[in-house]
Short mmCIF file of C-alpha atoms in Angstrom, two decimals:
data_model
loop_
_atom_site.label_atom_id
_atom_site.label_comp_id
_atom_site.label_asym_id
_atom_site.label_seq_id
_atom_site.Cartn_x
_atom_site.Cartn_y
_atom_site.Cartn_z
CA MET A 1 5.50 26.37 -8.11
CA THR A 2 2.71 27.56 -10.31
CA PRO A 3 -0.66 27.19 -8.63
CA SER A 4 -3.12 25.54 -10.96
CA VAL A 5 -6.66 24.28 -10.69
CA ASP A 6 -5.42 20.68 -10.65
CA TYR A 7 -3.43 20.81 -7.47
CA GLN A 8 -1.77 23.61 -5.62
CA TYR A 9 0.05 24.55 -2.48
CA LEU A 10 -1.98 25.90 0.38
CA ASN A 11 -1.23 27.01 3.89
CA ILE A 12 -3.35 25.02 6.32
CA ARG A 13 -2.86 25.85 9.99
CA GLY A 14 0.60 27.29 9.53
CA LYS A 15 1.94 24.55 7.29
CA THR A 16 2.23 24.49 3.51
CA HIS A 17 0.60 21.44 1.97
CA LEU A 18 0.18 20.08 -1.52
CA VAL A 19 -3.61 19.93 -1.91
CA THR A 20 -6.29 18.61 -4.25
CA LYS A 21 -10.01 19.33 -4.21
CA GLY A 22 -12.38 16.61 -3.08
CA PRO A 23 -14.07 14.94 -0.11
CA PRO A 24 -11.60 13.87 2.63
CA VAL A 25 -10.60 10.21 2.81
CA TYR A 26 -8.05 9.42 5.48
CA GLY A 27 -8.26 12.14 8.10
CA GLU A 28 -6.05 14.59 6.23
CA SER A 29 -6.14 18.34 6.97
CA THR A 30 -8.61 20.28 4.85
CA LYS A 31 -9.43 23.88 4.01
CA ASN A 32 -12.27 25.19 1.84
CA GLY A 33 -12.75 21.82 0.14
CA TRP A 34 -9.02 21.40 -0.51
CA ARG A 35 -7.32 18.51 1.23
CA ALA A 36 -3.68 17.89 2.00
CA TRP A 37 -1.79 15.29 -0.02
CA ASP A 38 0.67 13.81 2.43
CA PRO A 39 4.00 13.10 0.65
CA SER A 40 5.02 10.63 3.34
CA ARG A 41 2.01 8.47 2.54
CA SER A 42 2.09 8.74 -1.21
CA LYS A 43 5.04 8.20 -3.55
CA LEU A 44 3.32 10.16 -6.30
CA GLY A 45 2.65 13.01 -3.88
CA SER A 46 6.24 12.97 -2.76
CA VAL A 47 7.49 13.26 -6.35
CA ILE A 48 5.06 16.09 -7.17
CA THR A 49 6.25 18.10 -4.15
CA GLN A 50 9.75 17.80 -5.59
CA ASP A 51 8.51 19.74 -8.62
CA ILE A 52 8.69 16.87 -11.08
CA ASP A 53 6.10 16.83 -13.85
CA VAL A 54 4.41 13.43 -13.82
CA GLY A 55 1.75 14.27 -16.38
CA LEU A 56 -1.12 14.56 -13.94
CA SER A 57 -3.37 17.42 -14.99
CA LYS A 58 -7.01 18.34 -15.29
CA ASN A 59 -9.21 15.88 -17.25
CA VAL A 60 -6.57 13.27 -17.99
CA LYS A 61 -7.60 9.62 -18.15
CA VAL A 62 -5.53 7.37 -15.92
CA LEU A 63 -4.80 3.69 -15.47
CA TYR A 64 -3.54 3.13 -11.93
CA LEU A 65 -1.88 -0.24 -11.27
CA GLY A 66 -1.45 -1.15 -7.62
CA ALA A 67 -4.22 1.05 -6.30
CA ALA A 68 -3.96 -0.44 -2.78
CA ASN A 69 -6.12 1.33 -0.18
CA GLY A 70 -6.85 4.19 -2.53
CA THR A 71 -4.97 6.90 -0.65
CA THR A 72 -3.06 8.13 -3.69
CA VAL A 73 -5.87 7.10 -6.05
CA SER A 74 -8.23 9.49 -4.26
CA HIS A 75 -5.94 12.45 -5.00
CA VAL A 76 -5.43 11.36 -8.60
CA ALA A 77 -9.22 11.10 -8.99
CA ASP A 78 -9.62 14.66 -7.63
CA VAL A 79 -7.65 15.87 -10.63
CA ALA A 80 -8.24 13.34 -13.41
CA SER A 81 -11.48 12.79 -15.28
CA ILE A 82 -11.43 9.00 -14.97
CA VAL A 83 -9.20 6.58 -13.04
CA TYR A 84 -9.16 2.86 -13.76
CA ALA A 85 -7.87 1.51 -10.44
CA VAL A 86 -6.44 -2.01 -10.59
CA GLU A 87 -5.73 -3.84 -7.34
CA PHE A 88 -5.04 -7.55 -6.95
CA SER A 89 -5.56 -8.11 -3.25
CA PRO A 90 -9.09 -8.33 -1.81
CA GLN A 91 -8.37 -6.67 1.55
CA PRO A 92 -7.10 -3.30 0.31
CA MET A 93 -9.88 -3.50 -2.30
CA ARG A 94 -12.42 -3.07 0.51
CA ASP A 95 -10.82 0.26 1.45
CA LEU A 96 -10.53 1.24 -2.19
CA LEU A 97 -14.26 0.60 -2.67
CA ASN A 98 -14.96 2.98 0.21
CA VAL A 99 -12.90 5.65 -1.52
CA ALA A 100 -14.73 4.94 -4.79
CA ARG A 101 -18.08 5.45 -3.04
CA SER A 102 -17.40 9.18 -2.81
CA ARG A 103 -15.74 9.39 -6.24
CA THR A 104 -17.67 8.00 -9.15
CA ASN A 105 -14.76 8.60 -11.54
CA ILE A 106 -12.85 5.71 -9.95
CA ILE A 107 -13.46 2.42 -11.76
CA PRO A 108 -12.35 -0.27 -9.27
CA LEU A 109 -10.99 -3.48 -10.81
CA LEU A 110 -9.92 -6.52 -8.79
CA LYS A 111 -7.42 -7.75 -11.36
CA ASP A 112 -3.82 -8.88 -11.68
CA ALA A 113 -1.66 -6.19 -13.31
CA ARG A 114 0.56 -8.93 -14.71
CA ARG A 115 -2.37 -10.04 -16.88
CA PRO A 116 -3.68 -6.98 -18.75
CA GLU A 117 -5.75 -9.22 -21.04
CA THR A 118 -8.11 -9.77 -18.07
CA TYR A 119 -9.08 -6.10 -18.06
CA SER A 120 -8.46 -4.94 -21.63
CA HIS A 121 -12.17 -5.49 -22.29
CA VAL A 122 -12.98 -2.84 -19.67
CA VAL A 123 -10.13 -0.33 -19.68
CA GLU A 124 -10.16 1.86 -22.78
CA SER A 125 -7.17 2.56 -25.03
CA ASN A 126 -5.38 5.89 -25.56
CA LEU A 127 -5.05 6.82 -21.90
CA ASP A 128 -3.02 9.87 -20.91
CA LEU A 129 -1.26 8.49 -17.86
CA LEU A 130 -0.22 5.09 -16.58
CA ILE A 131 0.67 5.06 -12.89
CA GLN A 132 2.29 1.91 -11.61
CA ASP A 133 3.11 1.17 -7.99
CA VAL A 134 2.99 -2.58 -7.52
CA ALA A 135 4.91 -4.58 -4.95
CA THR A 136 5.62 -7.73 -6.91
CA ARG A 137 8.32 -9.31 -8.99
CA GLY A 138 8.57 -8.42 -12.67
CA GLN A 139 7.69 -4.75 -12.27
CA VAL A 140 9.26 -3.75 -15.59
CA LYS A 141 7.41 -6.48 -17.44
CA ILE A 142 4.16 -5.07 -16.08
CA ALA A 143 5.05 -1.60 -17.39
CA LEU A 144 5.84 -3.05 -20.82
CA GLU A 145 2.69 -5.18 -20.95
CA ASN A 146 0.44 -2.29 -19.95
CA LYS A 147 1.88 0.05 -22.56
CA ARG A 148 -1.02 -1.05 -24.77
CA PHE A 149 -3.36 1.27 -22.83
CA LEU A 150 -1.25 4.40 -23.27
CA SER A 151 -1.77 6.96 -26.00
CA PRO A 152 1.40 7.74 -28.03
CA THR A 153 1.51 11.10 -26.25
CA GLY A 154 0.80 9.62 -22.84
CA LYS A 155 3.11 9.27 -19.87
CA LEU A 156 4.22 6.53 -17.54
CA PHE A 157 4.84 7.17 -13.86
CA LEU A 158 6.48 4.11 -12.38
CA VAL A 159 7.69 3.42 -8.88
CA ILE A 160 10.12 0.54 -8.62
CA LYS A 161 10.39 -1.12 -5.27
CA ALA A 162 13.78 -2.84 -5.21
CA ARG A 163 12.85 -4.98 -2.22
CA SER A 164 9.97 -6.58 -4.11
CA GLU A 165 12.24 -7.76 -6.84
CA ASN A 166 14.97 -9.27 -4.75
CA VAL A 167 15.75 -8.64 -1.09
CA VAL A 168 19.36 -9.70 -1.45
CA THR A 169 20.71 -7.75 -4.44
CA HIS A 170 21.79 -4.15 -3.91
CA PRO A 171 18.95 -1.77 -4.95
CA GLY A 172 21.27 0.24 -7.21
CA LEU A 173 21.97 -2.80 -9.37
CA ILE A 174 18.28 -3.63 -9.63
CA PHE A 175 17.43 -0.06 -10.68
CA LYS A 176 20.16 -0.08 -13.33
CA SER A 177 18.99 -3.28 -15.00
CA TYR A 178 15.39 -2.08 -14.77
CA ILE A 179 16.08 1.16 -16.56
CA GLU A 180 17.86 -0.77 -19.30
CA ASP A 181 14.91 -3.14 -19.79
CA LEU A 182 12.39 -0.31 -19.68
CA SER A 183 14.31 1.71 -22.29
CA GLN A 184 13.40 -0.86 -24.94
CA GLU A 185 9.88 0.53 -25.11
CA TYR A 186 9.90 3.77 -23.18
CA ALA A 187 11.94 6.98 -23.36
CA ILE A 188 12.98 7.79 -19.80
CA LEU A 189 12.36 11.46 -18.99
CA LYS A 190 13.32 11.55 -15.34
CA THR A 191 14.37 9.26 -12.53
CA LYS A 192 14.30 10.14 -8.87
CA LYS A 193 15.32 8.11 -5.86
CA LEU A 194 12.74 8.39 -3.10
CA THR A 195 15.02 8.33 -0.13
CA SER A 196 13.38 10.60 2.40
CA TYR A 197 9.97 8.98 2.82
CA HIS A 198 10.13 5.76 0.85
CA LYS A 199 13.29 3.69 1.19
CA ASP A 200 14.74 1.68 -1.73
CA HIS A 201 12.21 3.08 -4.19
CA LEU A 202 12.97 4.67 -7.54
CA ALA A 203 10.44 6.84 -9.35
CA ILE A 204 10.59 6.99 -13.13
CA VAL A 205 8.72 9.26 -15.54
CA ALA A 206 8.76 8.01 -19.11
CA GLU A 207 7.08 8.31 -22.50
CA PRO A 208 6.15 5.36 -24.70
CA LEU A 209 8.33 4.84 -27.77
CA PRO A 210 6.43 4.24 -31.03
CA MET B 1 -17.03 3.18 -38.59
CA ASP B 2 -14.59 0.69 -37.13
CA HIS B 3 -16.34 -1.69 -34.79
CA GLU B 4 -13.75 -4.40 -34.96
CA GLY B 5 -13.28 -6.15 -31.65
CA ILE B 6 -16.49 -4.88 -30.12
CA GLU B 7 -17.60 -8.44 -29.34
CA SER B 8 -14.98 -8.54 -26.53
CA ALA B 9 -16.23 -5.36 -24.86
CA TRP B 10 -17.57 -5.69 -21.31
CA PHE B 11 -20.96 -4.27 -22.38
CA TYR B 12 -21.39 -6.38 -25.49
CA GLN B 13 -24.02 -9.14 -25.37
CA THR B 14 -25.00 -8.44 -21.79
CA ILE B 15 -28.62 -8.34 -20.78
CA PRO B 16 -29.75 -4.74 -21.40
CA GLU B 17 -29.84 -2.57 -18.27
CA SER B 18 -28.59 -5.44 -16.11
CA THR B 19 -25.74 -4.42 -13.79
CA LEU B 20 -25.47 -8.04 -12.70
CA SER B 21 -24.77 -9.42 -16.15
CA GLU B 22 -22.37 -6.55 -16.88
CA SER B 23 -20.44 -7.10 -13.68
CA LEU B 24 -20.13 -10.81 -14.48
CA GLU B 25 -18.70 -9.86 -17.85
CA ILE B 26 -16.23 -7.48 -16.17
CA GLU B 27 -15.13 -10.27 -13.83
CA GLU B 28 -14.79 -12.99 -16.41
CA GLY B 29 -14.30 -11.42 -19.82
CA SER B 30 -10.96 -10.87 -21.51
CA CYS B 31 -9.42 -9.48 -24.66
CA ILE B 32 -5.93 -8.75 -26.00
CA SER B 33 -6.06 -5.15 -27.17
CA PRO B 34 -8.02 -2.40 -25.50
CA ARG B 35 -10.05 -0.10 -27.75
CA SER B 36 -11.93 3.16 -27.45
CA TRP B 37 -14.74 1.41 -25.63
CA PRO B 38 -16.65 4.59 -24.67
CA SER B 39 -17.01 5.85 -28.26
CA MET B 40 -17.80 2.35 -29.52
CA ALA B 41 -20.52 2.02 -26.89
CA ILE B 42 -22.07 5.28 -28.06
CA GLU B 43 -21.79 4.38 -31.76
CA CYS B 44 -23.48 1.04 -31.32
CA GLY B 45 -26.27 2.63 -29.30
CA TYR B 46 -25.50 0.95 -25.99
CA VAL B 47 -25.40 4.35 -24.31
CA SER B 48 -26.07 7.81 -25.67
CA THR B 49 -23.41 9.87 -23.90
CA ALA B 50 -19.96 9.43 -22.40
CA GLU B 51 -21.34 10.38 -18.96
CA GLU B 52 -23.88 7.60 -19.22
CA TYR B 53 -21.15 5.17 -20.31
CA TYR B 54 -18.93 5.93 -17.31
CA SER B 55 -21.80 5.84 -14.89
CA ARG B 56 -22.85 2.38 -16.13
CA LEU B 57 -19.25 1.20 -16.02
CA TYR B 58 -18.83 2.55 -12.50
CA ASP B 59 -21.91 0.73 -11.19
CA SER B 60 -20.98 -2.57 -12.79
CA ALA B 61 -17.26 -2.43 -11.94
CA PHE B 62 -18.07 -1.51 -8.34
CA GLN B 63 -20.38 -4.48 -8.01
CA ALA B 64 -17.90 -6.82 -9.71
CA ALA B 65 -15.01 -5.77 -7.47
CA GLN B 66 -17.15 -6.05 -4.34
CA LYS B 67 -18.33 -9.51 -5.28
CA SER B 68 -14.95 -10.93 -6.29
CA ALA B 69 -13.31 -9.45 -3.18
CA SER B 70 -15.80 -11.10 -0.85
CA ASP B 71 -15.68 -14.38 -2.79
CA LEU B 72 -11.95 -14.44 -2.12
CA THR B 73 -12.07 -13.55 1.56
CA GLN B 74 -15.15 -15.40 2.80
CA THR B 75 -13.62 -18.84 2.29
CA PRO B 76 -13.29 -21.29 5.23
CA ASP B 77 -9.48 -21.39 4.97
CA ARG B 78 -9.33 -17.60 5.41
CA GLN B 79 -11.53 -17.86 8.49
CA ILE B 80 -9.42 -20.65 9.96
CA SER B 81 -6.29 -18.52 9.39
CA HIS B 82 -7.85 -15.79 11.51
CA ALA B 83 -8.80 -18.36 14.16
CA ILE B 84 -5.28 -19.76 14.50
CA ARG B 85 -3.72 -16.29 14.54
CA THR B 86 -6.15 -15.21 17.24
CA MET B 87 -5.25 -18.32 19.20
CA ASP B 88 -1.54 -17.52 18.89
CA ASP B 89 -2.23 -13.91 19.92
CA TYR B 90 -4.12 -15.15 22.97
CA SER B 91 -1.24 -17.31 24.10
CA ARG B 92 1.28 -14.54 23.55
CA ILE B 93 -0.80 -12.11 25.58
CA GLU B 94 -1.40 -14.75 28.23
CA ASN B 95 2.34 -15.21 28.63
CA GLU B 96 2.94 -11.49 28.93
CA LEU B 97 0.17 -11.05 31.49
CA THR B 98 1.33 -14.06 33.48
CA VAL B 99 4.79 -12.56 33.82
CA ARG B 100 3.23 -9.24 34.82
CA LEU B 101 0.97 -10.89 37.41
CA SER B 102 3.76 -12.88 38.95
CA GLU B 103 6.04 -9.83 39.19
CA TRP B 104 3.26 -7.77 40.72
CA LEU B 105 2.35 -10.48 43.21
CA GLY B 106 5.99 -10.91 44.20
CA ASP B 107 6.35 -7.22 44.96
CA TYR B 108 2.95 -7.00 46.64
CA THR B 109 3.41 -9.94 48.99
CA GLY B 110 7.16 -9.60 49.34
CA LEU B 111 7.34 -13.38 49.09
CA SER B 112 8.77 -15.60 46.45
CA GLN B 113 6.11 -18.18 45.68
CA ASP B 114 3.96 -19.25 42.74
CA ILE B 115 0.89 -17.38 41.56
CA SER B 116 -1.82 -19.53 43.14
CA ASN B 117 -0.11 -19.53 46.57
CA SER B 118 0.40 -15.78 46.42
CA LEU B 119 -3.23 -15.21 45.52
CA GLU B 120 -4.27 -17.40 48.42
CA THR B 121 -1.97 -15.50 50.77
CA ILE B 122 -3.44 -12.13 49.89
CA SER B 123 -7.03 -13.35 49.81
CA THR B 124 -6.72 -14.49 53.46
CA GLN B 125 -5.30 -11.13 54.51
CA SER B 126 -7.87 -9.22 56.48
CA HIS B 127 -6.46 -5.85 55.52
CA HIS B 128 -6.82 -5.11 51.77
CA SER B 129 -5.06 -2.28 50.04
CA HIS B 130 -6.76 -0.74 47.00
CA PHE B 131 -4.33 -2.63 44.73
CA HIS B 132 -5.90 -5.88 45.80
CA ALA B 133 -8.93 -5.74 43.49
CA HIS B 134 -6.84 -4.96 40.45
CA ILE B 135 -4.54 -7.89 41.03
CA PHE B 136 -7.51 -10.24 41.25
CA SER B 137 -9.10 -8.76 38.19
CA LEU B 138 -5.86 -9.31 36.23
CA HIS B 139 -5.95 -12.92 37.34
CA ASN B 140 -9.55 -13.29 36.17
CA GLN B 141 -8.75 -11.79 32.79
CA LEU B 142 -5.95 -14.30 32.42
CA ASN B 143 -8.29 -17.16 33.20
CA SER B 144 -10.87 -16.09 30.67
CA LEU B 145 -8.19 -15.63 28.01
CA SER B 146 -7.02 -19.15 28.61
CA ILE B 147 -10.58 -20.52 28.42
CA GLU B 148 -11.16 -18.66 25.17
CA ARG B 149 -7.91 -19.97 23.72
CA GLU B 150 -8.90 -23.54 24.52
CA LYS B 151 -12.32 -23.05 22.94
CA LEU B 152 -10.67 -21.72 19.81
CA ALA B 153 -8.32 -24.70 19.68
CA LEU B 154 -11.30 -27.07 19.92
CA PHE B 155 -13.02 -25.16 17.15
CA ILE B 156 -9.98 -25.40 14.87
CA GLU B 157 -9.67 -29.10 15.66
CA SER B 158 -13.26 -29.73 14.66
CA GLU B 159 -13.12 -27.57 11.50
CA MET B 160 -9.79 -28.56 10.01
CA PRO B 161 -10.73 -32.11 8.92
CA HIS B 162 -13.37 -30.54 6.64
CA ILE B 163 -11.08 -27.88 5.24
CA ALA B 164 -7.96 -29.99 4.63
CA PRO B 165 -8.46 -33.66 5.60
CA ASN B 166 -5.10 -35.05 4.48
CA LEU B 167 -3.02 -32.18 5.75
CA THR B 168 -4.84 -32.38 9.10
CA GLN B 169 -4.30 -36.09 9.41
CA MET B 170 -0.60 -35.72 8.74
CA ALA B 171 0.26 -32.49 10.53
CA GLY B 172 -2.45 -32.32 13.17
CA PRO B 173 -5.13 -29.63 13.06
CA LEU B 174 -3.16 -26.81 14.70
CA LEU B 175 -0.01 -27.16 12.62
CA ALA B 176 -2.10 -27.62 9.46
CA ALA B 177 -4.01 -24.41 10.24
CA ARG B 178 -0.77 -22.58 10.99
CA LEU B 179 0.70 -23.63 7.63
CA ILE B 180 -2.41 -22.39 5.81
CA SER B 181 -2.31 -19.12 7.71
CA ILE B 182 1.37 -18.46 6.94
CA ALA B 183 0.93 -19.36 3.26
CA GLY B 184 -2.21 -17.16 3.06
CA SER B 185 -4.68 -19.79 1.88
CA LEU B 186 -4.94 -23.49 1.11
CA GLU B 187 -4.55 -22.65 -2.57
CA LYS B 188 -1.30 -20.78 -1.99
CA LEU B 189 -0.01 -23.57 0.24
CA ALA B 190 -0.85 -26.17 -2.41
CA LYS B 191 1.04 -24.18 -5.01
CA LYS B 192 4.21 -23.80 -2.96
CA PRO B 193 7.13 -26.16 -3.53
CA SER B 194 7.80 -28.47 -0.61
CA GLY B 195 11.14 -26.78 0.03
CA THR B 196 9.26 -23.57 0.78
CA LEU B 197 6.75 -25.35 2.99
CA GLN B 198 9.69 -26.85 4.88
CA VAL B 199 10.91 -23.41 6.00
CA LEU B 200 7.56 -21.60 6.38
CA GLY B 201 7.81 -19.69 9.64
CA ALA B 202 11.62 -19.50 9.47
CA GLU B 203 11.68 -16.46 7.16
CA ASN B 204 14.24 -14.53 9.20
CA ALA B 205 16.66 -17.43 9.17
CA LEU B 206 16.02 -18.01 5.47
CA PHE B 207 16.74 -14.42 4.46
CA ALA B 208 19.83 -14.29 6.68
CA HIS B 209 20.96 -17.36 4.77
CA LEU B 210 20.19 -15.83 1.37
CA ARG B 211 22.24 -12.78 2.32
CA GLY B 212 25.08 -15.17 3.01
CA ARG B 213 25.18 -14.64 6.75
CA ALA B 214 23.95 -17.99 8.00
CA THR B 215 23.38 -21.61 7.20
CA SER B 216 20.07 -22.56 5.62
CA PRO B 217 17.24 -23.27 8.06
CA LYS B 218 16.21 -26.93 8.31
CA HIS B 219 12.65 -26.31 9.35
CA GLY B 220 10.08 -23.64 10.14
CA VAL B 221 6.85 -24.20 12.04
CA ILE B 222 6.84 -27.89 11.06
CA TYR B 223 9.40 -28.22 13.86
CA THR B 224 6.48 -28.69 16.25
CA HIS B 225 5.63 -31.95 14.50
CA GLU B 226 6.82 -34.92 16.52
CA TYR B 227 8.43 -36.46 13.44
CA ILE B 228 10.95 -33.67 13.67
CA SER B 229 11.11 -32.62 17.31
CA LYS B 230 11.42 -36.25 18.41
CA THR B 231 13.99 -37.18 15.79
CA HIS B 232 17.66 -36.97 16.65
CA PRO B 233 19.08 -33.51 15.77
CA SER B 234 21.51 -34.95 13.24
CA LEU B 235 18.61 -36.44 11.25
CA ARG B 236 16.17 -33.56 11.55
CA GLY B 237 17.10 -31.99 8.21
CA LYS B 238 16.38 -35.25 6.44
CA ALA B 239 13.16 -35.75 8.41
CA ALA B 240 12.05 -32.18 7.63
CA ARG B 241 12.54 -32.76 3.91
CA ALA B 242 10.56 -36.00 4.00
CA LEU B 243 7.76 -34.51 6.08
CA SER B 244 7.43 -31.33 4.04
CA GLY B 245 7.41 -33.36 0.83
CA LYS B 246 4.44 -35.39 2.00
CA LEU B 247 2.74 -32.36 3.57
CA SER B 248 2.83 -30.50 0.29
CA ILE B 249 1.37 -33.50 -1.52
CA ALA B 250 -1.34 -33.63 1.15
CA ALA B 251 -2.07 -29.91 0.69
CA ARG B 252 -2.40 -30.44 -3.07
CA VAL B 253 -4.74 -33.41 -2.68
CA ASP B 254 -6.82 -31.35 -0.23
CA TYR B 255 -6.98 -28.34 -2.50
CA TYR B 256 -7.66 -30.14 -5.77
CA SER B 257 -9.72 -33.16 -4.66
CA GLY B 258 -10.63 -32.70 -1.00
CA THR B 259 -10.98 -36.38 -0.15
CA LEU B 260 -9.02 -38.29 2.44
CA ASN B 261 -6.29 -40.56 1.10
CA PRO B 262 -4.92 -42.75 3.96
CA GLU B 263 -2.15 -44.15 1.74
CA LEU B 264 -0.36 -40.81 1.85
CA HIS B 265 -0.01 -41.06 5.57
CA SER B 266 1.30 -44.63 5.58
CA ASP B 267 3.90 -43.67 2.95
CA LEU B 268 5.20 -41.01 5.29
CA LEU B 269 5.24 -43.42 8.24
CA LYS B 270 7.38 -45.86 6.27
CA LYS B 271 9.75 -43.12 5.20
CA MET B 272 10.12 -41.82 8.76
CA ASP B 273 10.86 -45.29 10.10
CA GLN B 274 13.52 -45.60 7.44
CA ILE B 275 15.16 -42.33 8.40
CA ARG B 276 15.03 -42.95 12.10
CA SER B 277 16.36 -46.50 11.84
CA ARG B 278 19.41 -45.25 10.00
CA GLY B 279 20.84 -44.60 13.41
CA GLY B 280 21.23 -41.80 15.88
CA ASN B 281 17.57 -41.91 16.87
CA LYS B 282 17.26 -41.35 20.57
#
């Protein structure tokens, strides 16, 4: 665990937390401007605490699909230089807008991640990181369609929620067919099942193939 | 310098310095391939620095997202969904509190009688314990909940004919509102196949069936419709299919045209007569 300026581990009131620097958002513990990133509330946070490199570092430009209430987005925005935050549903968007009020590097977009052509005129190309955490069918197709925003050296962090695809099929089978489909256009670097905090979810880190 | 594709950019051809026109463009514009918009914006003189670019984008995107979010949530069908859910919450809480009151009264008076008699018994007692006031206050709360629930039902009944005239005529205002609330909006209801509408509200039974553990549900909340509840059990599946078929047509007419079409209703009546006359109708 190498402490860096992007995020680090800090002891707050007797407990070690993953922390990022920024104004608090959801009542998390804070210390000297650093605020705890709760791995039980954030899949990305949970993967980072397991020492997996997801490509989030200082000054990267990020496209975040499935921004939801902005809990994870707020931590990403503490590190990244700019975060395009796409969310489809108007209710979580209200919370996301509140998060964006204190962070002007979040560009909120009420758009459907399945239709990247509706935001390609706003989101720039050559981004460093694509984070995808959407609860809908066709999650792999979304990752393939949104590859157009990634720079050739960029990274994809994808969380697959098996239950969104099909509640009946065994999650293992869904993950397997997903990885196959994804491999057409991405080189898979790492997969990790998120069992402890997030049931039936698989996290994938990948690089775009040329 | 390569400016190809700049005409699709969110900042292109907007009124200079107008966040409103930019946010409209963010909402409604489109393009196939993203480009290096920030550097293009600087090169064409729209902004002079990257900081300025992102600050303009932030302001316009924020406004666009705020506006489209409220456009989507401030619709009458969303409000009616909240109204019917509140009404259902009221009746659930009323039931819980009624059970609580009757248990408390039974223990307090030591008699087995209904709520109004028990209340009368203790109100005529000359000696009051300090529990007395709380029991009466619980009873008052229950009364006001019930009044509020009835007011809400009247409100839904008066609003629904404007929101979905055909659906309301066919299903009745409360069931129509409940269908909209389960589907999420009138638009979503209109876009659902009638087989889905048929089992709305029976999700647990449906998923048990899909997992292979049960038979398929015949009906969801449309069970409360008299065409189903008053049809003989052996014909209810058939009746549910007929009713949901017409209900989904009604929802589509309501969403796409919004005018009342009485023919729809008489079609359904004919169909129901047919089903019921096939025998077994009690």
